[in-house]
Amino acid sequence: MFKVFFRYRALAFSREIALLSQHLKQLLGMLFAVLYTALPGIVLLVFLGLGKIIKAEGGSVNQLWIAWCFLAVQTIFFYALQQAILNIEQRCFQLSIACSRWWMWLADCRNLLFTHVFLWCSVFLLLTMSSTQLSQNTHFMIFTALQLGLGFLSLYRMQQTVFFCLVSATLILALPYLTPLIMMLSWVTVFIGCIFIPTFNWQKEFKVNTLVGFWFSFYSRHYQILFWRLASGVVVTAGMLVLASEREDFTYLAAYFSCFIFLLLITTLHIEVAKITAQFRAFFHSLNKSKTFNYSRIFTSVMVYFILLVVIATIFTQWWLAVGVGLVAIFCFYIAEKKPERLALVWMCFLVGGLFI
């Protein structure tokens, strides 16, 4: 019976991954194809980043920020794969056929380990080290254990994982003088504390007699579409800051890619919000507020991006770049509103074309 259950979970996992890949391909189109062909280069960048954690050439602060970026990225990664790994839609059905909860947990472990690319890269590097190198890189061994523990925490208690990422980033900012080993040990302490933090429901009821109340209510119930974009933006910005601090001549490129990544995140959010809120158009039309509703949706997306653009320009001191990308952003939002299926192609053309200017 266990063999049948395990085979069922494996088939369900494969099906969910295939559907997720298809949805990504439909959403991002050309960008997905480019990233797929660049997979070997992405794997190489992962190993280069892990190498920076092992050997700090840019200082311990950069070393810790790179480690934090890996943990934050894997949190986003498992947030996207959580439904596939746990087979959430058929979770109640699993309880009816599994003789023990351990069966479900073992199947979850199998799916987690199968997809945890970052963990296997770290384990591979550990296996290539000698005993002397291992003793000199105790912090990397702790980091690898954190990757595994945080992976399980991401599956079952995502709120606590987000709390861990926020606290660990705060520790780097507040205590930059700590060595990587001490900082990793403090992260372990925070991780253990997060296990005992209860899950809470922070969603509140908002009055929807105004558009402001409607949008507060909407995003409180669809916070998932904001979470992974916000986390991705923070990780990208942190990574670009590390790059700019190590190579000052790359400051312009770091700001350039940060602007365009945020542009992609916000425009795809605009498209996703438009699809979800389509069901409310008739309601606002009955109140003679359909145009106001559409304008408020567009205005919110555009203003959020331009605020982020000002933040990026301030961080990297690239104001002329912000002006140029701002003009590109207006056109991209127009495409996202009128021809959303062409957004990936337009975004890619501006991204690549801007590198040659």
mmCIF file of C-alpha atoms in Angstrom, residues 7-336:
data_model
loop_
_atom_site.group_PDB
_atom_site.id
_atom_site.type_symbol
_atom_site.label_atom_id
_atom_site.label_comp_id
_atom_site.label_asym_id
_atom_site.label_seq_id
_atom_site.Cartn_x
_atom_site.Cartn_y
_atom_site.Cartn_z
ATOM 1 C CA ARG A 7 3.794 6.289 -6.696
ATOM 2 C CA TYR A 8 0.599 8.354 -6.582
ATOM 3 C CA ARG A 9 2.426 11.284 -4.929
ATOM 4 C CA ALA A 10 5.243 11.058 -7.492
ATOM 5 C CA LEU A 11 2.771 11.174 -10.394
ATOM 6 C CA ALA A 12 0.843 14.058 -8.809
ATOM 7 C CA PHE A 13 4.106 15.955 -8.290
ATOM 8 C CA SER A 14 5.193 15.441 -11.912
ATOM 9 C CA ARG A 15 1.810 16.630 -13.164
ATOM 10 C CA GLU A 16 1.867 19.784 -11.008
ATOM 11 C CA ILE A 17 5.402 20.661 -12.127
ATOM 12 C CA ALA A 18 4.416 20.211 -15.776
ATOM 13 C CA LEU A 19 1.388 22.491 -15.315
ATOM 14 C CA LEU A 20 3.486 25.112 -13.521
ATOM 15 C CA SER A 21 6.070 25.096 -16.320
ATOM 16 C CA GLN A 22 3.298 25.496 -18.883
ATOM 17 C CA HIS A 23 1.798 28.451 -17.001
ATOM 18 C CA LEU A 24 5.200 30.139 -16.759
ATOM 19 C CA LYS A 25 5.772 29.621 -20.451
ATOM 20 C CA GLN A 26 2.393 31.145 -21.296
ATOM 21 C CA LEU A 27 2.956 34.088 -18.947
ATOM 22 C CA LEU A 28 6.528 34.989 -19.806
ATOM 23 C CA GLY A 29 6.758 33.553 -23.308
ATOM 24 C CA MET A 30 10.082 34.537 -24.850
ATOM 25 C CA LEU A 31 11.675 35.256 -21.465
ATOM 26 C CA PHE A 32 10.990 31.673 -20.330
ATOM 27 C CA ALA A 33 12.654 30.334 -23.492
ATOM 28 C CA VAL A 34 15.718 32.530 -22.941
ATOM 29 C CA LEU A 35 16.036 31.461 -19.302
ATOM 30 C CA TYR A 36 15.629 27.816 -20.302
ATOM 31 C CA THR A 37 18.524 28.009 -22.774
ATOM 32 C CA ALA A 38 20.613 29.879 -20.204
ATOM 33 C CA LEU A 39 20.175 27.133 -17.584
ATOM 34 C CA PRO A 40 23.875 26.059 -17.608
ATOM 35 C CA GLY A 41 24.920 29.661 -16.995
ATOM 36 C CA ILE A 42 22.432 29.965 -14.128
ATOM 37 C CA VAL A 43 23.855 26.810 -12.508
ATOM 38 C CA LEU A 44 27.356 28.263 -12.870
ATOM 39 C CA LEU A 45 26.218 31.491 -11.180
ATOM 40 C CA VAL A 46 24.788 29.425 -8.307
ATOM 41 C CA PHE A 47 28.168 27.758 -7.760
ATOM 42 C CA LEU A 48 29.964 31.105 -8.016
ATOM 43 C CA GLY A 49 27.637 32.557 -5.393
ATOM 44 C CA LEU A 50 28.179 29.603 -3.064
ATOM 45 C CA GLY A 51 31.915 30.021 -3.592
ATOM 46 C CA LYS A 52 31.615 33.621 -2.366
ATOM 47 C CA ILE A 53 29.996 32.323 0.827
ATOM 48 C CA ILE A 54 32.922 29.957 1.366
ATOM 49 C CA LYS A 55 35.628 32.497 0.598
ATOM 50 C CA ALA A 56 34.930 36.142 1.419
ATOM 51 C CA GLU A 57 36.862 38.337 -0.983
ATOM 52 C CA GLY A 58 34.565 41.349 -0.598
ATOM 53 C CA GLY A 59 34.336 41.272 3.196
ATOM 54 C CA SER A 60 32.182 39.341 5.630
ATOM 55 C CA VAL A 61 29.179 41.655 5.117
ATOM 56 C CA ASN A 62 28.998 40.817 1.407
ATOM 57 C CA GLN A 63 29.502 37.157 2.294
ATOM 58 C CA LEU A 64 26.525 37.256 4.656
ATOM 59 C CA TRP A 65 24.313 39.138 2.197
ATOM 60 C CA ILE A 66 25.001 36.530 -0.480
ATOM 61 C CA ALA A 67 24.094 33.777 1.999
ATOM 62 C CA TRP A 68 20.905 35.649 2.899
ATOM 63 C CA CYS A 69 20.025 36.029 -0.794
ATOM 64 C CA PHE A 70 20.304 32.260 -1.255
ATOM 65 C CA LEU A 71 17.978 31.606 1.687
ATOM 66 C CA ALA A 72 15.488 34.237 0.492
ATOM 67 C CA VAL A 73 15.536 32.919 -3.091
ATOM 68 C CA GLN A 74 14.905 29.369 -1.936
ATOM 69 C CA THR A 75 11.975 30.659 0.136
ATOM 70 C CA ILE A 76 10.447 32.186 -2.997
ATOM 71 C CA PHE A 77 11.261 28.998 -4.901
ATOM 72 C CA PHE A 78 9.418 26.765 -2.422
ATOM 73 C CA TYR A 79 6.558 29.233 -2.167
ATOM 74 C CA ALA A 80 6.025 28.723 -5.906
ATOM 75 C CA LEU A 81 6.381 24.924 -5.635
ATOM 76 C CA GLN A 82 4.519 24.436 -2.355
ATOM 77 C CA GLN A 83 1.290 23.308 -3.993
ATOM 78 C CA ALA A 84 3.133 20.820 -6.216
ATOM 79 C CA ILE A 85 5.351 19.401 -3.460
ATOM 80 C CA LEU A 86 2.536 18.942 -0.911
ATOM 81 C CA ASN A 87 -0.201 18.196 -3.461
ATOM 82 C CA ILE A 88 -2.431 20.592 -1.508
ATOM 83 C CA GLU A 89 -5.528 20.165 -3.691
ATOM 84 C CA GLN A 90 -5.721 16.441 -2.821
ATOM 85 C CA ARG A 91 -4.414 16.739 0.747
ATOM 86 C CA CYS A 92 -7.671 15.492 2.310
ATOM 87 C CA PHE A 93 -7.766 12.588 -0.139
ATOM 88 C CA GLN A 94 -4.235 11.645 0.911
ATOM 89 C CA LEU A 95 -5.357 11.442 4.536
ATOM 90 C CA SER A 96 -8.020 8.932 3.519
ATOM 91 C CA ILE A 97 -5.590 6.531 1.812
ATOM 92 C CA ALA A 98 -2.435 6.987 3.901
ATOM 93 C CA CYS A 99 -2.237 4.622 6.868
ATOM 94 C CA SER A 100 -0.023 7.077 8.727
ATOM 95 C CA ARG A 101 0.901 10.758 8.532
ATOM 96 C CA TRP A 102 4.485 9.572 8.265
ATOM 97 C CA TRP A 103 3.680 8.341 4.768
ATOM 98 C CA MET A 104 2.680 11.854 3.760
ATOM 99 C CA TRP A 105 5.736 13.345 5.440
ATOM 100 C CA LEU A 106 8.084 10.913 3.663
ATOM 101 C CA ALA A 107 6.463 11.756 0.319
ATOM 102 C CA ASP A 108 6.845 15.468 1.100
ATOM 103 C CA CYS A 109 10.531 14.890 1.926
ATOM 104 C CA ARG A 110 11.073 13.062 -1.335
ATOM 105 C CA ASN A 111 9.552 15.920 -3.378
ATOM 106 C CA LEU A 112 11.420 18.559 -1.377
ATOM 107 C CA LEU A 113 14.805 16.897 -1.793
ATOM 108 C CA PHE A 114 14.122 16.277 -5.471
ATOM 109 C CA THR A 115 13.587 19.998 -6.119
ATOM 110 C CA HIS A 116 16.076 21.527 -3.662
ATOM 111 C CA VAL A 117 18.706 22.474 -6.252
ATOM 112 C CA PHE A 118 20.469 24.934 -3.937
ATOM 113 C CA LEU A 119 20.932 22.262 -1.261
ATOM 114 C CA TRP A 120 22.449 19.752 -3.661
ATOM 115 C CA CYS A 121 24.871 22.367 -5.005
ATOM 116 C CA SER A 122 25.996 23.101 -1.434
ATOM 117 C CA VAL A 123 26.332 19.391 -0.625
ATOM 118 C CA PHE A 124 28.392 18.893 -3.789
ATOM 119 C CA LEU A 125 30.808 21.628 -2.703
ATOM 120 C CA LEU A 126 31.069 20.099 0.778
ATOM 121 C CA LEU A 127 31.907 16.706 -0.694
ATOM 122 C CA THR A 128 34.747 18.207 -2.737
ATOM 123 C CA MET A 129 36.376 19.704 0.380
ATOM 124 C CA SER A 130 39.083 18.041 2.416
ATOM 125 C CA SER A 131 38.814 17.633 6.189
ATOM 126 C CA THR A 132 41.048 20.681 6.672
ATOM 127 C CA GLN A 133 38.847 22.815 4.417
ATOM 128 C CA LEU A 134 35.731 21.607 6.213
ATOM 129 C CA SER A 135 37.168 22.658 9.567
ATOM 130 C CA GLN A 136 37.938 26.091 8.113
ATOM 131 C CA ASN A 137 34.429 26.491 6.681
ATOM 132 C CA THR A 138 32.196 25.503 9.559
ATOM 133 C CA HIS A 139 29.916 28.413 8.711
ATOM 134 C CA PHE A 140 29.206 26.893 5.296
ATOM 135 C CA MET A 141 28.230 23.571 6.896
ATOM 136 C CA ILE A 142 25.786 25.441 9.141
ATOM 137 C CA PHE A 143 24.503 27.333 6.093
ATOM 138 C CA THR A 144 23.835 24.033 4.296
ATOM 139 C CA ALA A 145 21.912 22.714 7.312
ATOM 140 C CA LEU A 146 19.910 25.959 7.353
ATOM 141 C CA GLN A 147 19.013 25.449 3.705
ATOM 142 C CA LEU A 148 17.503 22.055 4.506
ATOM 143 C CA GLY A 149 15.704 23.210 7.663
ATOM 144 C CA LEU A 150 14.357 26.360 6.046
ATOM 145 C CA GLY A 151 13.113 24.277 3.115
ATOM 146 C CA PHE A 152 10.868 22.245 5.421
ATOM 147 C CA LEU A 153 9.778 25.379 7.260
ATOM 148 C CA SER A 154 8.846 26.986 3.918
ATOM 149 C CA LEU A 155 6.534 24.079 3.085
ATOM 150 C CA TYR A 156 4.576 23.933 6.315
ATOM 151 C CA ARG A 157 4.904 27.388 7.917
ATOM 152 C CA MET A 158 5.559 30.066 5.322
ATOM 153 C CA GLN A 159 4.765 32.960 7.681
ATOM 154 C CA GLN A 160 7.547 31.865 10.013
ATOM 155 C CA THR A 161 9.954 31.565 7.078
ATOM 156 C CA VAL A 162 9.236 35.151 6.045
ATOM 157 C CA PHE A 163 9.806 36.221 9.654
ATOM 158 C CA PHE A 164 13.159 34.408 9.630
ATOM 159 C CA CYS A 165 14.241 36.235 6.458
ATOM 160 C CA LEU A 166 13.284 39.611 7.924
ATOM 161 C CA VAL A 167 15.053 39.009 11.240
ATOM 162 C CA SER A 168 18.191 37.580 9.616
ATOM 163 C CA ALA A 169 18.448 40.601 7.297
ATOM 164 C CA THR A 170 17.997 42.905 10.302
ATOM 165 C CA LEU A 171 20.839 41.135 12.116
ATOM 166 C CA ILE A 172 23.195 41.789 9.183
ATOM 167 C CA LEU A 173 22.286 45.475 9.191
ATOM 168 C CA ALA A 174 22.473 45.844 12.970
ATOM 169 C CA LEU A 175 25.565 43.692 13.627
ATOM 170 C CA PRO A 176 27.780 43.909 10.516
ATOM 171 C CA TYR A 177 30.945 43.305 12.565
ATOM 172 C CA LEU A 178 30.024 39.702 13.459
ATOM 173 C CA THR A 179 31.990 36.903 11.804
ATOM 174 C CA PRO A 180 30.148 34.597 9.374
ATOM 175 C CA LEU A 181 30.288 31.721 11.872
ATOM 176 C CA ILE A 182 28.726 33.744 14.708
ATOM 177 C CA MET A 183 26.110 35.168 12.347
ATOM 178 C CA MET A 184 25.179 31.692 11.075
ATOM 179 C CA LEU A 185 24.816 30.468 14.656
ATOM 180 C CA SER A 186 22.562 33.441 15.415
ATOM 181 C CA TRP A 187 20.484 32.526 12.352
ATOM 182 C CA VAL A 188 20.145 28.991 13.709
ATOM 183 C CA THR A 189 18.844 30.462 16.973
ATOM 184 C CA VAL A 190 16.319 32.564 15.055
ATOM 185 C CA PHE A 191 15.301 29.504 13.017
ATOM 186 C CA ILE A 192 14.649 27.448 16.161
ATOM 187 C CA GLY A 193 12.621 30.318 17.602
ATOM 188 C CA CYS A 194 10.549 30.543 14.404
ATOM 189 C CA ILE A 195 9.501 26.899 14.803
ATOM 190 C CA PHE A 196 7.615 27.801 17.993
ATOM 191 C CA ILE A 197 5.963 30.969 16.668
ATOM 192 C CA PRO A 198 2.237 30.277 16.151
ATOM 193 C CA THR A 199 0.621 30.983 12.808
ATOM 194 C CA PHE A 200 -1.695 33.974 12.920
ATOM 195 C CA ASN A 201 -4.381 35.337 10.633
ATOM 196 C CA TRP A 202 -3.581 38.984 9.909
ATOM 197 C CA GLN A 203 -6.345 39.505 7.361
ATOM 198 C CA LYS A 204 -8.915 42.091 8.447
ATOM 199 C CA GLU A 205 -12.263 43.222 7.198
ATOM 200 C CA PHE A 206 -12.162 46.526 5.332
ATOM 201 C CA LYS A 207 -15.118 48.650 4.378
ATOM 202 C CA VAL A 208 -15.507 48.655 0.608
ATOM 203 C CA ASN A 209 -17.675 51.750 0.286
ATOM 204 C CA THR A 210 -14.633 53.492 -1.229
ATOM 205 C CA LEU A 211 -12.047 52.416 -3.778
ATOM 206 C CA VAL A 212 -9.291 52.684 -1.169
ATOM 207 C CA GLY A 213 -11.180 50.270 1.077
ATOM 208 C CA PHE A 214 -11.758 47.950 -1.858
ATOM 209 C CA TRP A 215 -8.056 47.763 -2.718
ATOM 210 C CA PHE A 216 -7.071 47.194 0.915
ATOM 211 C CA SER A 217 -9.590 44.367 1.105
ATOM 212 C CA PHE A 218 -8.473 42.940 -2.236
ATOM 213 C CA TYR A 219 -4.755 42.824 -1.453
ATOM 214 C CA SER A 220 -5.340 41.473 2.064
ATOM 215 C CA ARG A 221 -6.974 38.434 0.457
ATOM 216 C CA HIS A 222 -4.577 38.121 -2.455
ATOM 217 C CA TYR A 223 -1.345 38.877 -0.615
ATOM 218 C CA GLN A 224 0.339 35.913 -2.329
ATOM 219 C CA ILE A 225 0.685 37.801 -5.609
ATOM 220 C CA LEU A 226 2.453 40.589 -3.704
ATOM 221 C CA PHE A 227 4.634 38.424 -1.464
ATOM 222 C CA TRP A 228 6.750 36.648 -4.033
ATOM 223 C CA ARG A 229 7.199 39.809 -6.108
ATOM 224 C CA LEU A 230 8.263 41.851 -3.100
ATOM 225 C CA ALA A 231 10.643 39.112 -1.975
ATOM 226 C CA SER A 232 12.069 38.758 -5.500
ATOM 227 C CA GLY A 233 12.611 42.506 -5.722
ATOM 228 C CA VAL A 234 14.396 42.609 -2.362
ATOM 229 C CA VAL A 235 16.645 39.707 -3.366
ATOM 230 C CA VAL A 236 17.481 41.287 -6.734
ATOM 231 C CA THR A 237 18.270 44.635 -5.116
ATOM 232 C CA ALA A 238 20.443 42.994 -2.451
ATOM 233 C CA GLY A 239 22.307 41.004 -5.097
ATOM 234 C CA MET A 240 22.862 44.061 -7.270
ATOM 235 C CA LEU A 241 24.111 46.026 -4.254
ATOM 236 C CA VAL A 242 26.666 43.301 -3.553
ATOM 237 C CA LEU A 243 27.757 43.422 -7.206
ATOM 238 C CA ALA A 244 28.049 47.221 -7.164
ATOM 239 C CA SER A 245 30.039 47.179 -3.925
ATOM 240 C CA GLU A 246 32.540 44.656 -5.290
ATOM 241 C CA ARG A 247 32.781 46.193 -8.774
ATOM 242 C CA GLU A 248 32.085 49.915 -8.859
ATOM 243 C CA ASP A 249 32.316 49.884 -12.651
ATOM 244 C CA PHE A 250 29.235 47.634 -12.682
ATOM 245 C CA THR A 251 27.071 50.110 -10.745
ATOM 246 C CA TYR A 252 25.232 51.242 -13.869
ATOM 247 C CA LEU A 253 24.491 47.651 -14.953
ATOM 248 C CA ALA A 254 23.332 46.754 -11.430
ATOM 249 C CA ALA A 255 20.881 49.664 -11.442
ATOM 250 C CA TYR A 256 19.841 48.881 -15.028
ATOM 251 C CA PHE A 257 18.886 45.271 -14.319
ATOM 252 C CA SER A 258 17.214 46.219 -11.021
ATOM 253 C CA CYS A 259 14.972 48.710 -12.836
ATOM 254 C CA PHE A 260 13.969 46.224 -15.517
ATOM 255 C CA ILE A 261 13.389 43.340 -13.113
ATOM 256 C CA PHE A 262 11.069 45.521 -11.048
ATOM 257 C CA LEU A 263 9.355 46.645 -14.257
ATOM 258 C CA LEU A 264 8.651 43.020 -15.181
ATOM 259 C CA LEU A 265 7.385 42.219 -11.683
ATOM 260 C CA ILE A 266 5.000 45.187 -11.512
ATOM 261 C CA THR A 267 3.650 44.867 -15.065
ATOM 262 C CA THR A 268 2.929 41.152 -14.617
ATOM 263 C CA LEU A 269 1.243 42.043 -11.315
ATOM 264 C CA HIS A 270 -0.858 44.579 -13.229
ATOM 265 C CA ILE A 271 -1.953 41.873 -15.672
ATOM 266 C CA GLU A 272 -2.732 39.401 -12.890
ATOM 267 C CA VAL A 273 -4.768 41.951 -10.929
ATOM 268 C CA ALA A 274 -6.729 42.811 -14.087
ATOM 269 C CA LYS A 275 -7.707 39.146 -14.524
ATOM 270 C CA ILE A 276 -8.765 38.730 -10.893
ATOM 271 C CA THR A 277 -10.720 41.997 -10.667
ATOM 272 C CA ALA A 278 -12.598 41.356 -13.936
ATOM 273 C CA GLN A 279 -15.413 39.856 -11.839
ATOM 274 C CA PHE A 280 -15.966 43.207 -10.091
ATOM 275 C CA ARG A 281 -16.408 45.302 -13.232
ATOM 276 C CA ALA A 282 -20.148 44.739 -13.436
ATOM 277 C CA PHE A 283 -20.517 45.803 -9.793
ATOM 278 C CA PHE A 284 -18.659 49.091 -10.334
ATOM 279 C CA HIS A 285 -20.492 49.602 -13.618
ATOM 280 C CA SER A 286 -23.796 49.435 -11.721
ATOM 281 C CA LEU A 287 -22.492 52.241 -9.503
ATOM 282 C CA ASN A 288 -21.338 54.264 -12.538
ATOM 283 C CA LYS A 289 -17.755 53.947 -11.326
ATOM 284 C CA SER A 290 -16.313 51.536 -13.889
ATOM 285 C CA LYS A 291 -13.930 54.132 -15.373
ATOM 286 C CA THR A 292 -12.840 55.299 -11.926
ATOM 287 C CA PHE A 293 -12.194 51.684 -10.955
ATOM 288 C CA ASN A 294 -10.033 51.063 -14.040
ATOM 289 C CA TYR A 295 -8.134 54.321 -13.572
ATOM 290 C CA SER A 296 -7.448 53.514 -9.926
ATOM 291 C CA ARG A 297 -6.057 50.079 -10.882
ATOM 292 C CA ILE A 298 -3.742 51.567 -13.522
ATOM 293 C CA PHE A 299 -2.746 54.517 -11.327
ATOM 294 C CA THR A 300 -1.859 52.186 -8.425
ATOM 295 C CA SER A 301 0.431 50.014 -10.558
ATOM 296 C CA VAL A 302 2.169 52.955 -12.222
ATOM 297 C CA MET A 303 2.712 54.855 -8.971
ATOM 298 C CA VAL A 304 4.098 51.791 -7.170
ATOM 299 C CA TYR A 305 6.634 51.251 -9.940
ATOM 300 C CA PHE A 306 7.723 54.885 -10.105
ATOM 301 C CA ILE A 307 8.201 54.951 -6.326
ATOM 302 C CA LEU A 308 10.415 51.867 -6.635
ATOM 303 C CA LEU A 309 12.237 53.518 -9.546
ATOM 304 C CA VAL A 310 13.039 56.560 -7.393
ATOM 305 C CA VAL A 311 14.292 54.252 -4.618
ATOM 306 C CA ILE A 312 16.593 52.398 -7.030
ATOM 307 C CA ALA A 313 17.884 55.664 -8.504
ATOM 308 C CA THR A 314 18.605 56.959 -5.000
ATOM 309 C CA ILE A 315 20.435 53.775 -3.958
ATOM 310 C CA PHE A 316 22.608 53.569 -7.071
ATOM 311 C CA THR A 317 22.662 57.337 -7.834
ATOM 312 C CA GLN A 318 21.611 56.759 -11.451
ATOM 313 C CA TRP A 319 19.014 59.459 -12.070
ATOM 314 C CA TRP A 320 19.397 59.699 -15.848
ATOM 315 C CA LEU A 321 18.865 55.966 -16.083
ATOM 316 C CA ALA A 322 15.676 56.329 -14.044
ATOM 317 C CA VAL A 323 14.367 58.958 -16.468
ATOM 318 C CA GLY A 324 15.016 56.707 -19.489
ATOM 319 C CA VAL A 325 13.527 53.604 -17.875
ATOM 320 C CA GLY A 326 10.541 55.677 -16.735
ATOM 321 C CA LEU A 327 9.695 56.481 -20.363
ATOM 322 C CA VAL A 328 10.068 52.794 -21.255
ATOM 323 C CA ALA A 329 7.838 51.866 -18.302
ATOM 324 C CA ILE A 330 4.973 54.045 -19.568
ATOM 325 C CA PHE A 331 5.000 52.174 -22.877
ATOM 326 C CA CYS A 332 5.257 48.779 -21.137
ATOM 327 C CA PHE A 333 2.252 49.576 -18.946
ATOM 328 C CA TYR A 334 0.325 50.537 -22.073
ATOM 329 C CA ILE A 335 1.195 47.163 -23.615
ATOM 330 C CA ALA A 336 0.296 45.359 -20.359
#
